[in-house]
PDB file of C-alpha atoms in Angstrom:
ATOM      1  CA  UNK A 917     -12.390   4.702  -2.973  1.00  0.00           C
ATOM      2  CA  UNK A 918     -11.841   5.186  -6.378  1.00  0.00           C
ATOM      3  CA  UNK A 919     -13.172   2.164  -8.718  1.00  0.00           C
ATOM      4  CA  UNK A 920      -9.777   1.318  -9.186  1.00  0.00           C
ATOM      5  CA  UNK A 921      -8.465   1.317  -6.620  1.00  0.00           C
ATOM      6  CA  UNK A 922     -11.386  -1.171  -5.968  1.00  0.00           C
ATOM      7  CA  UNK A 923     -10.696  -3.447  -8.894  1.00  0.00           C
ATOM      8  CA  UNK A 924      -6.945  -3.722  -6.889  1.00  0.00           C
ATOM      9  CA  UNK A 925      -8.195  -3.864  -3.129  1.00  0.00           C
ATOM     10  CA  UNK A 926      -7.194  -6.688  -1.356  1.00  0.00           C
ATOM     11  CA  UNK A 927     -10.255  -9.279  -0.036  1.00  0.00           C
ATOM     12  CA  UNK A 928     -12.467  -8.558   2.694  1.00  0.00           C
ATOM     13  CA  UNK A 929     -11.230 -10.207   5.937  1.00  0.00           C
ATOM     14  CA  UNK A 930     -13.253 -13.132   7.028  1.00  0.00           C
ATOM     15  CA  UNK A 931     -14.735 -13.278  10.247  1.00  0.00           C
ATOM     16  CA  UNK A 932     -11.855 -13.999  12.660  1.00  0.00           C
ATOM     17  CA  UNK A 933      -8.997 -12.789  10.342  1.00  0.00           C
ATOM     18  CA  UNK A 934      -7.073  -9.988  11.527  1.00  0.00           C
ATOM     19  CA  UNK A 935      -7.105  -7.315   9.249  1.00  0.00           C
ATOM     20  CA  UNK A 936      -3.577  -6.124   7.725  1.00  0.00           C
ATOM     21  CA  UNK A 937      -2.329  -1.923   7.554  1.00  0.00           C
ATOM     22  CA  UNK A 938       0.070  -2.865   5.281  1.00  0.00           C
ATOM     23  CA  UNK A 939      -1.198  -0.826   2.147  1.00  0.00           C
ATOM     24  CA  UNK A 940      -3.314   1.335   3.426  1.00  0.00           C
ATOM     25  CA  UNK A 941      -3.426   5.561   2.483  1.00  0.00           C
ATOM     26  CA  UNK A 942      -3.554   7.664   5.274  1.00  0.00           C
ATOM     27  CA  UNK A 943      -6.904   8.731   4.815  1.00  0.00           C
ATOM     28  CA  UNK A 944      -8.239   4.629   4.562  1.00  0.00           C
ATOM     29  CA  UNK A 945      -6.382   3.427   8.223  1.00  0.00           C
ATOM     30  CA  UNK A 946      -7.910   6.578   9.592  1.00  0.00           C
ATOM     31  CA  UNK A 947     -11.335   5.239   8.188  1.00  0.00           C
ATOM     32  CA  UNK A 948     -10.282   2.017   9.621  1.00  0.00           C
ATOM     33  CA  UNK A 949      -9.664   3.419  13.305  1.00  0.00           C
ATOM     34  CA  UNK A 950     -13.047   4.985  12.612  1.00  0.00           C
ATOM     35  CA  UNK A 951     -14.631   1.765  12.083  1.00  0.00           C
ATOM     36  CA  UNK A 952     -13.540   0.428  15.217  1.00  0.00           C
ATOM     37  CA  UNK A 953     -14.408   3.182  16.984  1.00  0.00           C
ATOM     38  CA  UNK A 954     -10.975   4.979  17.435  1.00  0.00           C
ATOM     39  CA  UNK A 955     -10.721   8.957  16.322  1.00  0.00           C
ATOM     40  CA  UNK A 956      -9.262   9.199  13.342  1.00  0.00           C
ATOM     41  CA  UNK A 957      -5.336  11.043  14.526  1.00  0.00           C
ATOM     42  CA  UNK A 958      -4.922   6.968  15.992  1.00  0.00           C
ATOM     43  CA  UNK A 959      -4.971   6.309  11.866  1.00  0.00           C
ATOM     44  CA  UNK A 960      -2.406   9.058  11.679  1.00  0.00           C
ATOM     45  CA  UNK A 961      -0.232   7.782  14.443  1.00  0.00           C
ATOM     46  CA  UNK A 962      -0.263   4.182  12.709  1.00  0.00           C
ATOM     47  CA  UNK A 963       0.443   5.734   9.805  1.00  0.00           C
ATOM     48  CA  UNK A 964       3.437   6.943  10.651  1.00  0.00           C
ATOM     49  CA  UNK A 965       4.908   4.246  12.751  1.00  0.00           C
ATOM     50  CA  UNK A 966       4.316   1.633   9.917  1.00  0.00           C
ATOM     51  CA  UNK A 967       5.409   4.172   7.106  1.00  0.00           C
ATOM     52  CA  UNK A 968       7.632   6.668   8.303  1.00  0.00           C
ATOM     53  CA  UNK A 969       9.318   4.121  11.494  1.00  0.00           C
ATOM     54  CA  UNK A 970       8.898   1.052   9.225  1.00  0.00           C
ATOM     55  CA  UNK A 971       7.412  -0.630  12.870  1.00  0.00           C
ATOM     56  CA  UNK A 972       5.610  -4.258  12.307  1.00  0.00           C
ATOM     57  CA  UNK A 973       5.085  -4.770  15.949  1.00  0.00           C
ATOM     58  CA  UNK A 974       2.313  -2.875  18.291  1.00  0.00           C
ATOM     59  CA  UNK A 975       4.197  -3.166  20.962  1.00  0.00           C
ATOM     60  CA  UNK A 976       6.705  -1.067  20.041  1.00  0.00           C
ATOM     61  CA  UNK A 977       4.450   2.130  19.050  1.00  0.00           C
ATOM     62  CA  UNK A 978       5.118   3.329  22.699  1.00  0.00           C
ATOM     63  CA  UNK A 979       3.129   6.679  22.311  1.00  0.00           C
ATOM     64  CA  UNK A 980       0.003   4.388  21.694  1.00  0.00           C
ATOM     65  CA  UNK A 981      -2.087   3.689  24.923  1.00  0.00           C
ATOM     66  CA  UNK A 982      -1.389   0.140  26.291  1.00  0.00           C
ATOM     67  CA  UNK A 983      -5.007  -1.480  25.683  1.00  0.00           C
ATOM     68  CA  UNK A 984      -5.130  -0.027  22.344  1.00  0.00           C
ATOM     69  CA  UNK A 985      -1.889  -1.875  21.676  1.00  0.00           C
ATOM     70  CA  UNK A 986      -3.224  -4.375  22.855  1.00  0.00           C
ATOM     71  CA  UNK A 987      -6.666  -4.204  21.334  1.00  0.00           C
ATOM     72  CA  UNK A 988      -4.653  -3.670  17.653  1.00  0.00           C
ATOM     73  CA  UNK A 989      -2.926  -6.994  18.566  1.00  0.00           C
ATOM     74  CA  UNK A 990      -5.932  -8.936  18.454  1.00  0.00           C
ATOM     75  CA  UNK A 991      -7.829  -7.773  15.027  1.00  0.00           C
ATOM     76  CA  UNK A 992      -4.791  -6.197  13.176  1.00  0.00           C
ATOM     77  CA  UNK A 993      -1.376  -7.292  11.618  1.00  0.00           C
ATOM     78  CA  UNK A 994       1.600  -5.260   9.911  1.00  0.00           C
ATOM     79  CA  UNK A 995       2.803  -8.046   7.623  1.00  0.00           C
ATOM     80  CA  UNK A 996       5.528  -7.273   5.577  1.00  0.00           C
ATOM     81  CA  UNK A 997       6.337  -9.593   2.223  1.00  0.00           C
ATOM     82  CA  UNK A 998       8.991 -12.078   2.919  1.00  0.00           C
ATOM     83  CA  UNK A 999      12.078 -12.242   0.903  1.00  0.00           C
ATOM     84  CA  UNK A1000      12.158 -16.102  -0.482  1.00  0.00           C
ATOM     85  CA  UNK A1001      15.023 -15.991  -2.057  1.00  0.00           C
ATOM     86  CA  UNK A1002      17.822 -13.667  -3.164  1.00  0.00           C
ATOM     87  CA  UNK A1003      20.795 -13.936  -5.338  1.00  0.00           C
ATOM     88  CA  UNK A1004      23.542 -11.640  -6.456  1.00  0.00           C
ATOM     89  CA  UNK A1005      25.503 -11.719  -9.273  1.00  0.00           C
ATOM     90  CA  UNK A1006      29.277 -10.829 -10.250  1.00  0.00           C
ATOM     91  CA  UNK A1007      28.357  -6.932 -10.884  1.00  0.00           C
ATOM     92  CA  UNK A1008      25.892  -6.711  -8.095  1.00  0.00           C
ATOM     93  CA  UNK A1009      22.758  -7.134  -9.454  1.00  0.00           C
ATOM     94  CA  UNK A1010      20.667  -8.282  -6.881  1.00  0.00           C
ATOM     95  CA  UNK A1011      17.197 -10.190  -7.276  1.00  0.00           C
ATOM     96  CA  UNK A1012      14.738 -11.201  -4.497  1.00  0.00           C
ATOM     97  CA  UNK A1013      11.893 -12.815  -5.148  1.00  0.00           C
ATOM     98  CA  UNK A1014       9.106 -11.798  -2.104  1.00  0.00           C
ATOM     99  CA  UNK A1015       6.212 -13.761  -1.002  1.00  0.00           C
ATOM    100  CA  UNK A1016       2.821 -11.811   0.437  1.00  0.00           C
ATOM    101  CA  UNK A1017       0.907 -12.863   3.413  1.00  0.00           C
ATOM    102  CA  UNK A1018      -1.540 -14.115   0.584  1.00  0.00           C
ATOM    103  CA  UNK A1019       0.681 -16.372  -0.574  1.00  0.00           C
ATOM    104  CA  UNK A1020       1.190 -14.355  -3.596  1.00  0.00           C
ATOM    105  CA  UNK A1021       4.841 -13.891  -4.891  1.00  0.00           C
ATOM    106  CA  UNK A1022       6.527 -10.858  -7.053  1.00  0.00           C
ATOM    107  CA  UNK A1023      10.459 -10.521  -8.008  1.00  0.00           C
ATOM    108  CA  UNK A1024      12.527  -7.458  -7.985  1.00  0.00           C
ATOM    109  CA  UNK A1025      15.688  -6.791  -9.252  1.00  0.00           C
ATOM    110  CA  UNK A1026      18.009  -3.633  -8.281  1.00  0.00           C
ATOM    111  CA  UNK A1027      21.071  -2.695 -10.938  1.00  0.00           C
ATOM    112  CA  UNK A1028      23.521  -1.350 -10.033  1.00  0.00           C
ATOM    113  CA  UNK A1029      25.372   1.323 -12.475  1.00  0.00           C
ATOM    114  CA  UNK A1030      27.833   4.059 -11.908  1.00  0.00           C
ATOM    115  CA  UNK A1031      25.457   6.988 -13.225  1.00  0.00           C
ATOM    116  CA  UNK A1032      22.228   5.535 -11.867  1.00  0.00           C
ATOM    117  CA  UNK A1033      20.695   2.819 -10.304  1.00  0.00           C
ATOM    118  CA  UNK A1034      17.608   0.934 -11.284  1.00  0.00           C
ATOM    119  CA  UNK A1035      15.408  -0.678  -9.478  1.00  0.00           C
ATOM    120  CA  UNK A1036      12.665  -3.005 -11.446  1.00  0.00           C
ATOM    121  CA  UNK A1037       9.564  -4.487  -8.936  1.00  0.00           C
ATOM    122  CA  UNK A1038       7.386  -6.984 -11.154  1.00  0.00           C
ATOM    123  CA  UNK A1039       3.399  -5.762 -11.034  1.00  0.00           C
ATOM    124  CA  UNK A1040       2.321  -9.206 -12.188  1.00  0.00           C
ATOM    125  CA  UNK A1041       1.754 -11.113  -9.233  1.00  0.00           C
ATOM    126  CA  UNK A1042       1.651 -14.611  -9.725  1.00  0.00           C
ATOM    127  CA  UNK A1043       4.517 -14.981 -12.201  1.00  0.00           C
ATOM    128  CA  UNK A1044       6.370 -17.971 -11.757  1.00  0.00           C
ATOM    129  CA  UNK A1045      10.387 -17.527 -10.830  1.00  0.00           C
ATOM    130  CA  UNK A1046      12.474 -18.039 -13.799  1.00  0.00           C
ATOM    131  CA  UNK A1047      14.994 -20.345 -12.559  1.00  0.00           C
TER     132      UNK A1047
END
């Protein structure tokens, strides 16, 4: 891991906490099946049902063995931020403001325009919602 993407990894789970896929590479939930003593192509097959299938829930990744499913259920999580609050305006701007697992929140805003559309995600976590 590269030292920064140290300086930005989340904690180290505590003893009893399920550990969370949600922002892992490729290569790191492959290291993470690894860990656990899965082969790596389960970090693959994760990979792509949280990434490319958007799944949150092991029990739908039907082309992973039942106990494994299981087994994921009881040390792992695919926790998605939660959208707190939204609001649109008259020319469809839209704002959410999305809370983390870790109780951390961020606020994105989408413009619309008719040649482009931006899309602005705040990389301060921890700002306070303007109200």
């Amino acid at each position: 891991m590269s030292p920064h993407a140290q300086a930005f990894a989340p904690p180290a789970p505590r003893a009893g906490d399920k550990r969370d896929l949600i922002g892992l590479s490729r290569t790191e939930m492959e290291a993470e099946m690894t860990a656990i003593g899965e082969k790596p192509f389960r970090g693959r097959q994760l990979w792509r049902w949280v990434y490319n299938r958007g799944a949150t829930d092991f029990a739908a990744m039907t082309d992973l063995a039942k106990d494994f499913r299981a087994r994921l259920t009881g040390s792992h999580t695919v926790t998605r931020p939660r959208v707190v609050s939204a609001q649109i305006s008259r020319d469809g701007t839209r704002k959410w403001l999305l809370a983390f697992s870790d109780g951390q929140q961020v606020e994105t805003v989408y413009i619309p325009d008719a040649a482009r559309h931006t899309f602005c995600l705040s990389t301060q976590v921890g700002c306070p919602p303007r109200a």
